[in-house]
Amino acid sequence: MKPLRLALLGFGTVGQWLAQALQTQHAWLQQEYGLVVTIVSVATARSGLIYRGDGLDIPTLLHLAATRQSLSAHPEVIHWTNILEGLQASWGDVLVEATGATLRHGEPGMSYIRAALMQGMHVVTSSKGPVALVGRDLLALARAHGVQLRMESTVMSGTPVLSTIREGMAGTRIRAIRGLLNGTVNSILSAMALGQSYAEALAQAQAQGYAEADPTDDVEGDDAVAKTLILAAVAFDRTLAPSQVLQRGITSLTREQVQQADALGQRIKHVASLRLLSLDGTEVSRATADQDSTHTRLEARVEPIALPLTDPLARIDGLLNAIVIQTDTAASVMVIGPGAGRFQAGQGVLADLIAIAKSS
Ligand SMILES: NC(=O)c1ccc[n+]([C@@H]2O[C@H](COP(=O)([O-])OP(=O)(O)OC[C@H]3O[C@@H](n4cnc5c(N)ncnc54)[C@H](OP(=O)(O)O)[C@@H]3O)[C@@H](O)[C@H]2O)c1
């Protein structure tokens, strides 16, 4: 395995976690996986891009970030205020894109990812926006340039869902996916199942730091829609626009509705689902299935559903996420794990890096 020269865009929670892990676990990563990484460039909104061909010093980078100094204070670097120009002028094997790209237009991540792929760099991204909006196009661009685009952290954070689909389940045809993809929403619904109102459960989640002060993206389902679009690209090779996903949030759910479901032996869960259907709306036959988009369509929904307790998703509570993948060979495969968190997101990026290093 050859050493990887890494360009790191975004040096916040995820970027710093990764740099720290590469520093502290250096010997183990080399011994266990043959992974040797040199961080040659780092970029942030405030600092622009810094580059040093023989490698940046990780403790210095972490110190500058912790003391809120510009990264351009790192010794002996070339510095660009325009990050895209810096990326195109410098050289690396892998781009790790961990900026806060928005779900609305996918920038800045989308431009950085495109530029890197077109330069023949592998890309690992933890930003949902670009891969939700144009994931299939970006995957095609990566293939056209003979490189990989990986995004494990974007769905269920570091819990290995996308690698399970892409590598673990390679050779199967996926027919349907159902999942609980947002821990904040699942924790609110779990608290409501114990008797709280929506407002009480949201206030508790905010007090415990699980919900944002403005929880709209979570509780209205935008975050789950983005993850559903990523799954559509990775598992079904389809591009869906956000408007093609039926989207219902949980804000109008009442305690009474949750209690009624409970009395019927059901649990209300916020379920994201993708289902391959024939054009007439019927299930695709397992034996003759053809995923060609001219013969099938992909139904996508994010909505609260009352699930019977026999449904494995009904018993997934609190911050946990879960996904059930139905294929034509294995009846169904379920993955359960945390869906957020600094460690999980960084771990997903690290696992993607190791996968790239193994195949380089
Ligand atoms: N944290 C998690 O648990 C987690 C989990 C899964 C996925 N993610 C995703 O991973 C990405 C990074 O998350 P994070 O928590 O590390 O975010 P963060 O702590 O807010 O850090 C974002 C970094 O990106 C930089 N940045 C922002 N706009 C930029 C631009 N236009 N060009 C270059 N750099 C820019 C910021 O620069 P400054 O330092 O100058 O502000 C900062 O260094 C996000 O898309 C997030 O949704 C995070």
Tab-separated table of C-alpha atoms and ligand atoms in Angstrom:
chain	number	residue	atom	x	y	z
A	1	MET	CA	0.000	0.000	0.000
A	2	LYS	CA	1.472	3.389	-0.944
A	3	PRO	CA	1.302	6.409	1.389
A	4	LEU	CA	-1.738	8.609	0.731
A	5	ARG	CA	-1.345	12.363	0.328
A	6	LEU	CA	-4.443	13.865	1.898
A	7	ALA	CA	-6.163	17.191	1.258
A	8	LEU	CA	-8.514	18.030	4.130
A	9	LEU	CA	-11.261	20.573	3.446
A	10	GLY	CA	-12.972	21.616	6.667
A	11	PHE	CA	-11.114	21.507	9.957
A	12	GLY	CA	-13.988	21.526	12.446
A	13	THR	CA	-15.345	18.633	14.499
A	14	VAL	CA	-14.897	15.935	11.849
A	15	GLY	CA	-11.662	17.244	10.301
A	16	GLN	CA	-9.931	17.677	13.657
A	17	TRP	CA	-11.118	14.262	14.885
A	18	LEU	CA	-9.647	12.648	11.778
A	19	ALA	CA	-6.322	14.507	12.064
A	20	GLN	CA	-6.063	13.540	15.736
A	21	ALA	CA	-6.845	9.891	14.956
A	22	LEU	CA	-4.250	9.784	12.171
A	23	GLN	CA	-1.698	11.234	14.592
A	24	THR	CA	-2.415	9.147	17.698
A	25	GLN	CA	-3.136	5.854	15.893
A	26	HIS	CA	-0.399	6.263	13.294
A	27	ALA	CA	1.602	3.135	14.223
A	28	TRP	CA	-1.456	0.907	14.655
A	29	LEU	CA	-3.051	2.036	11.378
A	30	GLN	CA	0.200	1.299	9.567
A	31	GLN	CA	0.690	-2.084	11.225
A	32	GLU	CA	-2.941	-3.213	10.922
A	33	TYR	CA	-3.903	-1.780	7.523
A	34	GLY	CA	-0.667	-0.536	5.993
A	35	LEU	CA	-2.285	2.917	6.089
A	36	VAL	CA	0.211	5.770	5.929
A	37	VAL	CA	-1.272	9.232	5.446
A	38	THR	CA	0.447	12.562	4.966
A	39	ILE	CA	-1.834	15.580	5.293
A	40	VAL	CA	-0.519	17.915	2.594
A	41	SER	CA	-3.268	20.545	2.622
A	42	VAL	CA	-5.961	21.842	4.950
A	43	ALA	CA	-8.630	24.427	4.203
A	44	THR	CA	-11.187	26.294	6.284
A	45	ALA	CA	-13.541	29.178	5.557
A	46	ARG	CA	-11.495	31.600	7.654
A	47	SER	CA	-7.963	30.412	6.783
A	48	GLY	CA	-8.214	29.543	3.080
A	49	LEU	CA	-6.054	26.620	1.930
A	50	ILE	CA	-2.539	25.865	3.153
A	51	TYR	CA	-0.262	23.355	1.421
A	52	ARG	CA	3.070	21.813	2.264
A	53	GLY	CA	4.342	19.115	-0.052
A	54	ASP	CA	6.266	17.155	2.583
A	55	GLY	CA	3.331	17.178	4.987
A	56	LEU	CA	1.728	19.480	7.550
A	57	ASP	CA	2.396	19.005	11.244
A	58	ILE	CA	-0.799	17.736	12.896
A	59	PRO	CA	-0.100	18.992	16.466
A	60	THR	CA	0.604	22.455	15.022
A	61	LEU	CA	-2.666	22.385	13.040
A	62	LEU	CA	-4.641	21.298	16.119
A	63	HIS	CA	-2.970	23.974	18.252
A	64	LEU	CA	-3.737	26.720	15.719
A	65	ALA	CA	-7.376	25.582	15.511
A	66	ALA	CA	-7.743	25.339	19.305
A	67	THR	CA	-6.336	28.837	19.782
A	68	ARG	CA	-8.464	30.169	16.899
A	69	GLN	CA	-5.443	31.361	14.917
A	70	SER	CA	-5.313	31.255	11.125
A	71	LEU	CA	-3.915	27.969	9.822
A	72	SER	CA	-1.722	30.075	7.520
A	73	ALA	CA	0.497	30.634	10.604
A	74	HIS	CA	1.748	27.031	10.083
A	75	PRO	CA	5.452	27.241	9.101
A	76	GLU	CA	6.621	26.897	5.505
A	77	VAL	CA	3.282	26.632	3.731
A	78	ILE	CA	1.949	27.897	0.433
A	79	HIS	CA	-1.264	29.771	1.119
A	80	TRP	CA	-4.319	30.446	-1.093
A	81	THR	CA	-7.251	32.549	0.037
A	82	ASN	CA	-9.274	31.004	-2.822
A	83	ILE	CA	-9.687	27.365	-1.761
A	84	LEU	CA	-10.729	26.033	-5.161
A	85	GLU	CA	-7.671	27.610	-6.786
A	86	GLY	CA	-5.473	26.158	-4.049
A	87	LEU	CA	-6.996	22.706	-4.468
A	88	GLN	CA	-6.504	22.786	-8.234
A	89	ALA	CA	-2.921	24.050	-7.931
A	90	SER	CA	-1.774	21.624	-5.232
A	91	TRP	CA	-1.481	17.877	-5.391
A	92	GLY	CA	-2.962	15.008	-3.396
A	93	ASP	CA	-4.286	11.461	-3.718
A	94	VAL	CA	-7.433	11.856	-1.612
A	95	LEU	CA	-9.703	14.748	-0.733
A	96	VAL	CA	-11.553	14.528	2.571
A	97	GLU	CA	-14.421	17.010	2.306
A	98	ALA	CA	-15.818	17.871	5.748
A	99	THR	CA	-17.201	21.375	5.345
A	100	GLY	CA	-20.741	22.229	6.326
A	101	ALA	CA	-22.220	22.008	2.813
A	102	THR	CA	-25.899	22.936	2.817
A	103	LEU	CA	-28.736	20.704	1.679
A	104	ARG	CA	-30.162	23.488	-0.453
A	105	HIS	CA	-27.417	23.782	-3.060
A	106	GLY	CA	-24.721	21.437	-1.814
A	107	GLU	CA	-22.028	24.104	-1.709
A	108	PRO	CA	-19.201	24.565	-1.020
A	109	GLY	CA	-18.682	20.796	-0.947
A	110	MET	CA	-20.091	20.099	-4.398
A	111	SER	CA	-17.562	22.280	-6.247
A	112	TYR	CA	-14.647	20.932	-4.226
A	113	ILE	CA	-15.713	17.326	-4.808
A	114	ARG	CA	-16.156	17.825	-8.558
A	115	ALA	CA	-12.782	19.581	-8.866
A	116	ALA	CA	-10.983	16.824	-6.957
A	117	LEU	CA	-12.605	13.977	-8.921
A	118	MET	CA	-11.764	15.704	-12.199
A	119	GLN	CA	-8.142	15.990	-11.018
A	120	GLY	CA	-8.122	12.211	-10.457
A	121	MET	CA	-8.267	12.390	-6.664
A	122	HIS	CA	-10.312	9.941	-4.599
A	123	VAL	CA	-12.889	11.708	-2.436
A	124	VAL	CA	-14.326	10.957	0.989
A	125	THR	CA	-17.116	13.275	2.081
A	126	SER	CA	-19.036	13.594	5.334
A	127	SER	CA	-21.322	16.319	3.894
A	128	LYS	CA	-24.807	15.174	2.966
A	129	GLY	CA	-25.705	18.099	0.673
A	130	PRO	CA	-23.619	17.337	-2.435
A	131	VAL	CA	-24.220	13.588	-2.456
A	132	ALA	CA	-27.941	13.976	-1.701
A	133	LEU	CA	-28.439	16.364	-4.607
A	134	VAL	CA	-26.116	14.912	-7.259
A	135	GLY	CA	-24.708	11.735	-5.718
A	136	ARG	CA	-25.289	9.584	-8.791
A	137	ASP	CA	-23.599	12.128	-11.099
A	138	LEU	CA	-20.641	12.423	-8.740
A	139	LEU	CA	-20.316	8.620	-8.509
A	140	ALA	CA	-20.352	8.483	-12.325
A	141	LEU	CA	-17.714	11.240	-12.470
A	142	ALA	CA	-15.551	9.255	-10.047
A	143	ARG	CA	-15.874	6.113	-12.198
A	144	ALA	CA	-15.030	8.104	-15.331
A	145	HIS	CA	-11.790	9.282	-13.709
A	146	GLY	CA	-10.914	5.870	-12.245
A	147	VAL	CA	-11.200	6.990	-8.622
A	148	GLN	CA	-13.513	6.354	-5.681
A	149	LEU	CA	-16.100	8.574	-4.039
A	150	ARG	CA	-17.064	7.342	-0.566
A	151	MET	CA	-19.521	8.856	1.918
A	152	GLU	CA	-20.051	6.472	4.860
A	153	SER	CA	-20.578	9.260	7.415
A	154	THR	CA	-23.480	10.830	5.551
A	155	VAL	CA	-26.030	8.124	6.438
A	156	MET	CA	-26.185	6.879	10.057
A	157	SER	CA	-22.837	8.628	10.654
A	158	GLY	CA	-20.077	5.998	11.026
A	159	THR	CA	-22.419	3.012	11.362
A	160	PRO	CA	-21.469	0.952	8.302
A	161	VAL	CA	-24.566	1.143	6.137
A	162	LEU	CA	-23.229	2.296	2.774
A	163	SER	CA	-20.249	-0.090	2.856
A	164	THR	CA	-22.643	-2.891	3.823
A	165	ILE	CA	-24.684	-2.086	0.707
A	166	ARG	CA	-21.758	-1.455	-1.636
A	167	GLU	CA	-19.337	-4.149	-0.525
A	168	GLY	CA	-21.017	-6.477	1.959
A	169	MET	CA	-24.105	-6.995	-0.190
A	170	ALA	CA	-22.376	-6.764	-3.564
A	171	GLY	CA	-23.993	-9.112	-6.059
A	172	THR	CA	-27.493	-8.773	-4.630
A	173	ARG	CA	-30.242	-6.608	-6.075
A	174	ILE	CA	-31.809	-4.332	-3.516
A	175	ARG	CA	-35.579	-4.180	-3.736
A	176	ALA	CA	-36.470	-1.955	-0.778
A	177	ILE	CA	-34.978	-0.064	2.150
A	178	ARG	CA	-36.726	1.163	5.287
A	179	GLY	CA	-34.982	3.031	8.041
A	180	LEU	CA	-35.060	5.297	11.062
A	181	LEU	CA	-32.401	7.757	9.948
A	182	ASN	CA	-32.634	10.627	12.424
A	183	GLY	CA	-31.721	10.102	16.092
A	184	THR	CA	-33.241	13.395	17.268
A	185	VAL	CA	-36.627	12.482	15.825
A	186	ASN	CA	-36.437	8.925	17.141
A	187	SER	CA	-35.610	10.158	20.646
A	188	ILE	CA	-38.600	12.554	20.549
A	189	LEU	CA	-40.953	9.765	19.414
A	190	SER	CA	-39.550	7.424	22.075
A	191	ALA	CA	-40.251	10.039	24.770
A	192	MET	CA	-43.771	10.545	23.394
A	193	ALA	CA	-44.330	6.768	23.601
A	194	LEU	CA	-43.576	7.124	27.338
A	195	GLY	CA	-46.299	9.766	27.710
A	196	GLN	CA	-44.737	13.134	26.861
A	197	SER	CA	-46.314	15.634	24.460
A	198	TYR	CA	-44.393	16.654	21.320
A	199	ALA	CA	-43.456	20.010	22.906
A	200	GLU	CA	-42.225	18.351	26.134
A	201	ALA	CA	-40.211	15.732	24.246
A	202	LEU	CA	-38.628	18.378	21.988
A	203	ALA	CA	-37.755	20.601	24.967
A	204	GLN	CA	-36.136	17.616	26.706
A	205	ALA	CA	-34.113	16.738	23.573
A	206	GLN	CA	-32.962	20.367	23.330
A	207	ALA	CA	-32.021	20.483	27.025
A	208	GLN	CA	-29.999	17.277	26.610
A	209	GLY	CA	-28.259	18.684	23.527
A	210	TYR	CA	-29.750	16.175	21.044
A	211	ALA	CA	-31.934	18.710	19.246
A	212	GLU	CA	-30.815	22.008	17.744
A	213	ALA	CA	-32.302	25.309	18.947
A	214	ASP	CA	-33.916	25.366	15.478
A	215	PRO	CA	-34.849	21.694	14.987
A	216	THR	CA	-36.668	22.204	11.659
A	217	ASP	CA	-34.339	20.099	9.474
A	218	ASP	CA	-34.766	17.136	11.813
A	219	VAL	CA	-38.433	17.298	12.839
A	220	GLU	CA	-39.786	18.262	9.415
A	221	GLY	CA	-37.825	15.418	7.845
A	222	ASP	CA	-35.365	17.374	5.630
A	223	ASP	CA	-32.379	15.532	7.108
A	224	ALA	CA	-34.024	12.124	6.582
A	225	VAL	CA	-34.955	13.129	3.017
A	226	ALA	CA	-31.297	13.969	2.280
A	227	LYS	CA	-30.200	10.550	3.566
A	228	THR	CA	-32.967	8.888	1.530
A	229	LEU	CA	-31.654	10.592	-1.617
A	230	ILE	CA	-28.131	9.346	-0.844
A	231	LEU	CA	-29.471	5.792	-0.422
A	232	ALA	CA	-31.318	6.136	-3.737
A	233	ALA	CA	-28.008	6.960	-5.459
A	234	VAL	CA	-25.861	4.343	-3.716
A	235	ALA	CA	-28.277	1.411	-3.422
A	236	PHE	CA	-30.442	1.950	-6.512
A	237	ASP	CA	-28.241	4.045	-8.823
A	238	ARG	CA	-31.077	6.572	-9.144
A	239	THR	CA	-31.206	10.338	-8.963
A	240	LEU	CA	-34.241	11.649	-7.116
A	241	ALA	CA	-35.005	15.305	-6.501
A	242	PRO	CA	-36.076	16.252	-2.951
A	243	SER	CA	-39.526	17.050	-4.384
A	244	GLN	CA	-39.883	13.406	-5.479
A	245	VAL	CA	-39.815	12.229	-1.868
A	246	LEU	CA	-43.157	12.231	-0.082
A	247	GLN	CA	-42.220	14.158	3.080
A	248	ARG	CA	-44.131	14.430	6.358
A	249	GLY	CA	-42.576	15.575	9.620
A	250	ILE	CA	-43.556	14.801	13.208
A	251	THR	CA	-44.505	18.293	14.414
A	252	SER	CA	-48.256	17.742	14.280
A	253	LEU	CA	-48.235	14.359	16.034
A	254	THR	CA	-50.224	14.403	19.258
A	255	ARG	CA	-49.820	12.480	22.488
A	256	GLU	CA	-53.284	11.025	21.826
A	257	GLN	CA	-52.255	9.599	18.445
A	258	VAL	CA	-49.225	7.978	20.028
A	259	GLN	CA	-51.354	6.547	22.865
A	260	GLN	CA	-53.964	5.251	20.413
A	261	ALA	CA	-51.239	3.433	18.493
A	262	ASP	CA	-49.932	2.023	21.773
A	263	ALA	CA	-53.393	0.680	22.651
A	264	LEU	CA	-53.418	-1.129	19.297
A	265	GLY	CA	-49.983	-2.668	19.957
A	266	GLN	CA	-48.222	-0.292	17.564
A	267	ARG	CA	-45.381	2.239	17.790
A	268	ILE	CA	-45.274	5.417	15.720
A	269	LYS	CA	-41.881	5.771	14.022
A	270	HIS	CA	-40.554	8.241	11.478
A	271	VAL	CA	-39.763	5.895	8.623
A	272	ALA	CA	-37.701	6.678	5.542
A	273	SER	CA	-38.406	4.219	2.758
A	274	LEU	CA	-37.366	3.430	-0.781
A	275	ARG	CA	-39.179	0.802	-2.797
A	276	LEU	CA	-38.575	-0.364	-6.335
A	277	LEU	CA	-41.899	-0.701	-8.123
A	278	SER	CA	-43.042	-1.677	-11.592
A	279	LEU	CA	-44.374	1.241	-13.587
A	280	ASP	CA	-47.933	0.107	-12.798
A	281	GLY	CA	-47.150	0.470	-9.077
A	282	THR	CA	-46.902	-3.249	-8.241
A	283	GLU	CA	-43.989	-4.924	-6.434
A	284	VAL	CA	-41.114	-5.841	-8.727
A	285	SER	CA	-40.978	-9.594	-9.152
A	286	ARG	CA	-37.928	-11.138	-7.535
A	287	ALA	CA	-37.206	-13.587	-10.309
A	288	THR	CA	-37.490	-11.265	-13.270
A	289	ALA	CA	-36.608	-7.970	-11.675
A	290	ASP	CA	-34.955	-5.399	-13.838
A	291	GLN	CA	-33.641	-2.273	-12.162
A	292	ASP	CA	-33.557	-0.412	-15.459
A	293	SER	CA	-35.304	2.896	-14.838
A	294	THR	CA	-37.376	2.450	-18.002
A	295	HIS	CA	-39.139	-0.551	-16.434
A	296	THR	CA	-39.285	0.444	-12.783
A	297	ARG	CA	-39.701	3.480	-10.603
A	298	LEU	CA	-38.347	4.189	-7.147
A	299	GLU	CA	-40.912	5.240	-4.564
A	300	ALA	CA	-39.425	7.394	-1.788
A	301	ARG	CA	-41.205	8.416	1.418
A	302	VAL	CA	-40.309	9.967	4.772
A	303	GLU	CA	-43.265	9.898	7.159
A	304	PRO	CA	-44.559	8.893	10.574
A	305	ILE	CA	-46.019	5.374	10.431
A	306	ALA	CA	-47.674	3.224	13.133
A	307	LEU	CA	-45.654	-0.008	13.054
A	308	PRO	CA	-46.766	-3.267	14.659
A	309	LEU	CA	-44.461	-4.403	17.476
A	310	THR	CA	-43.488	-7.388	15.309
A	311	ASP	CA	-41.731	-4.937	12.966
A	312	PRO	CA	-38.018	-4.812	13.947
A	313	LEU	CA	-37.972	-1.017	13.516
A	314	ALA	CA	-40.753	-0.597	16.106
A	315	ARG	CA	-38.416	-1.458	18.972
A	316	ILE	CA	-35.522	0.841	18.019
A	317	ASP	CA	-35.659	3.608	20.620
A	318	GLY	CA	-33.851	6.784	21.641
A	319	LEU	CA	-30.963	8.097	19.587
A	320	LEU	CA	-30.390	4.803	17.773
A	321	ASN	CA	-30.830	4.595	14.009
A	322	ALA	CA	-31.638	1.429	12.083
A	323	ILE	CA	-32.085	0.314	8.517
A	324	VAL	CA	-33.612	-2.790	6.958
A	325	ILE	CA	-32.364	-3.685	3.490
A	326	GLN	CA	-34.430	-6.105	1.456
A	327	THR	CA	-32.760	-7.882	-1.432
A	328	ASP	CA	-33.618	-10.624	-3.880
A	329	THR	CA	-31.236	-13.137	-2.289
A	330	ALA	CA	-31.057	-12.547	1.470
A	331	ALA	CA	-34.571	-12.024	2.856
A	332	SER	CA	-33.573	-8.852	4.663
A	333	VAL	CA	-30.551	-7.434	6.437
A	334	MET	CA	-30.797	-5.029	9.366
A	335	VAL	CA	-28.112	-2.635	10.577
A	336	ILE	CA	-28.562	-0.833	13.904
A	337	GLY	CA	-26.265	1.796	15.373
A	338	PRO	CA	-25.705	5.387	16.379
A	339	GLY	CA	-26.672	7.963	13.777
A	340	ALA	CA	-24.702	10.961	14.987
A	341	GLY	CA	-21.692	12.005	16.971
A	342	ARG	CA	-18.153	13.234	16.570
A	343	PHE	CA	-16.547	9.828	16.981
A	344	GLN	CA	-18.982	8.084	14.633
A	345	ALA	CA	-18.619	10.672	11.861
A	346	GLY	CA	-14.821	10.623	12.077
A	347	GLN	CA	-14.794	6.830	12.187
A	348	GLY	CA	-16.870	6.662	8.998
A	349	VAL	CA	-14.354	8.896	7.218
A	350	LEU	CA	-11.432	6.838	8.528
A	351	ALA	CA	-13.047	3.576	7.363
A	352	ASP	CA	-13.559	5.116	3.901
A	353	LEU	CA	-9.901	6.178	3.820
A	354	ILE	CA	-8.764	2.672	4.715
A	355	ALA	CA	-11.004	1.215	1.981
A	356	ILE	CA	-9.430	3.582	-0.559
A	357	ALA	CA	-5.916	2.849	0.655
A	358	LYS	CA	-6.514	-0.913	0.363
A	359	SER	CA	-7.551	-0.595	-3.262
A	360	SER	CA	-4.891	1.951	-4.300
B	1	LIG	N1	-20.186	16.450	13.597
B	1	LIG	C1	-20.905	15.360	13.357
B	1	LIG	O1	-21.277	14.590	14.262
B	1	LIG	C2	-21.235	14.980	11.924
B	1	LIG	C3	-21.789	13.707	11.663
B	1	LIG	C4	-22.041	13.334	10.333
B	1	LIG	C5	-21.825	14.248	9.315
B	1	LIG	N2	-21.329	15.491	9.609
B	1	LIG	C6	-21.148	16.419	8.499
B	1	LIG	O2	-19.746	16.629	8.279
B	1	LIG	C7	-19.533	17.975	7.829
B	1	LIG	C8	-18.569	18.657	8.782
B	1	LIG	O3	-19.145	18.644	10.069
B	1	LIG	P1	-18.416	19.291	11.320
B	1	LIG	O4	-19.231	18.921	12.507
B	1	LIG	O5	-16.961	18.966	11.299
B	1	LIG	O6	-18.631	20.854	10.998
B	1	LIG	P2	-17.911	22.099	11.714
B	1	LIG	O7	-17.368	21.716	13.037
B	1	LIG	O8	-18.874	23.211	11.627
B	1	LIG	O9	-16.666	22.415	10.738
B	1	LIG	C9	-16.858	22.832	9.416
B	1	LIG	C10	-15.518	23.177	8.833
B	1	LIG	O10	-15.717	23.519	7.466
B	1	LIG	C11	-15.138	24.786	7.221
B	1	LIG	N3	-15.881	25.488	6.171
B	1	LIG	C12	-17.105	26.040	6.229
B	1	LIG	N4	-17.409	26.627	5.057
B	1	LIG	C13	-16.325	26.428	4.253
B	1	LIG	C14	-15.997	26.807	2.946
B	1	LIG	N5	-16.834	27.526	2.189
B	1	LIG	N6	-14.795	26.410	2.438
B	1	LIG	C15	-13.933	25.703	3.196
B	1	LIG	N7	-14.179	25.333	4.463
B	1	LIG	C16	-15.364	25.698	4.979
B	1	LIG	C17	-15.213	25.532	8.536
B	1	LIG	O11	-14.271	26.598	8.510
B	1	LIG	P3	-14.017	27.539	9.788
B	1	LIG	O12	-13.210	26.688	10.741
B	1	LIG	O13	-13.259	28.669	9.254
B	1	LIG	O14	-15.377	27.897	10.323
B	1	LIG	C18	-14.852	24.388	9.500
B	1	LIG	O15	-13.473	24.208	9.555
B	1	LIG	C19	-20.925	18.645	7.809
B	1	LIG	O16	-21.437	18.584	6.501
B	1	LIG	C20	-21.755	17.786	8.742
B	1	LIG	O17	-23.105	17.809	8.407
B	1	LIG	C21	-21.023	15.869	10.883
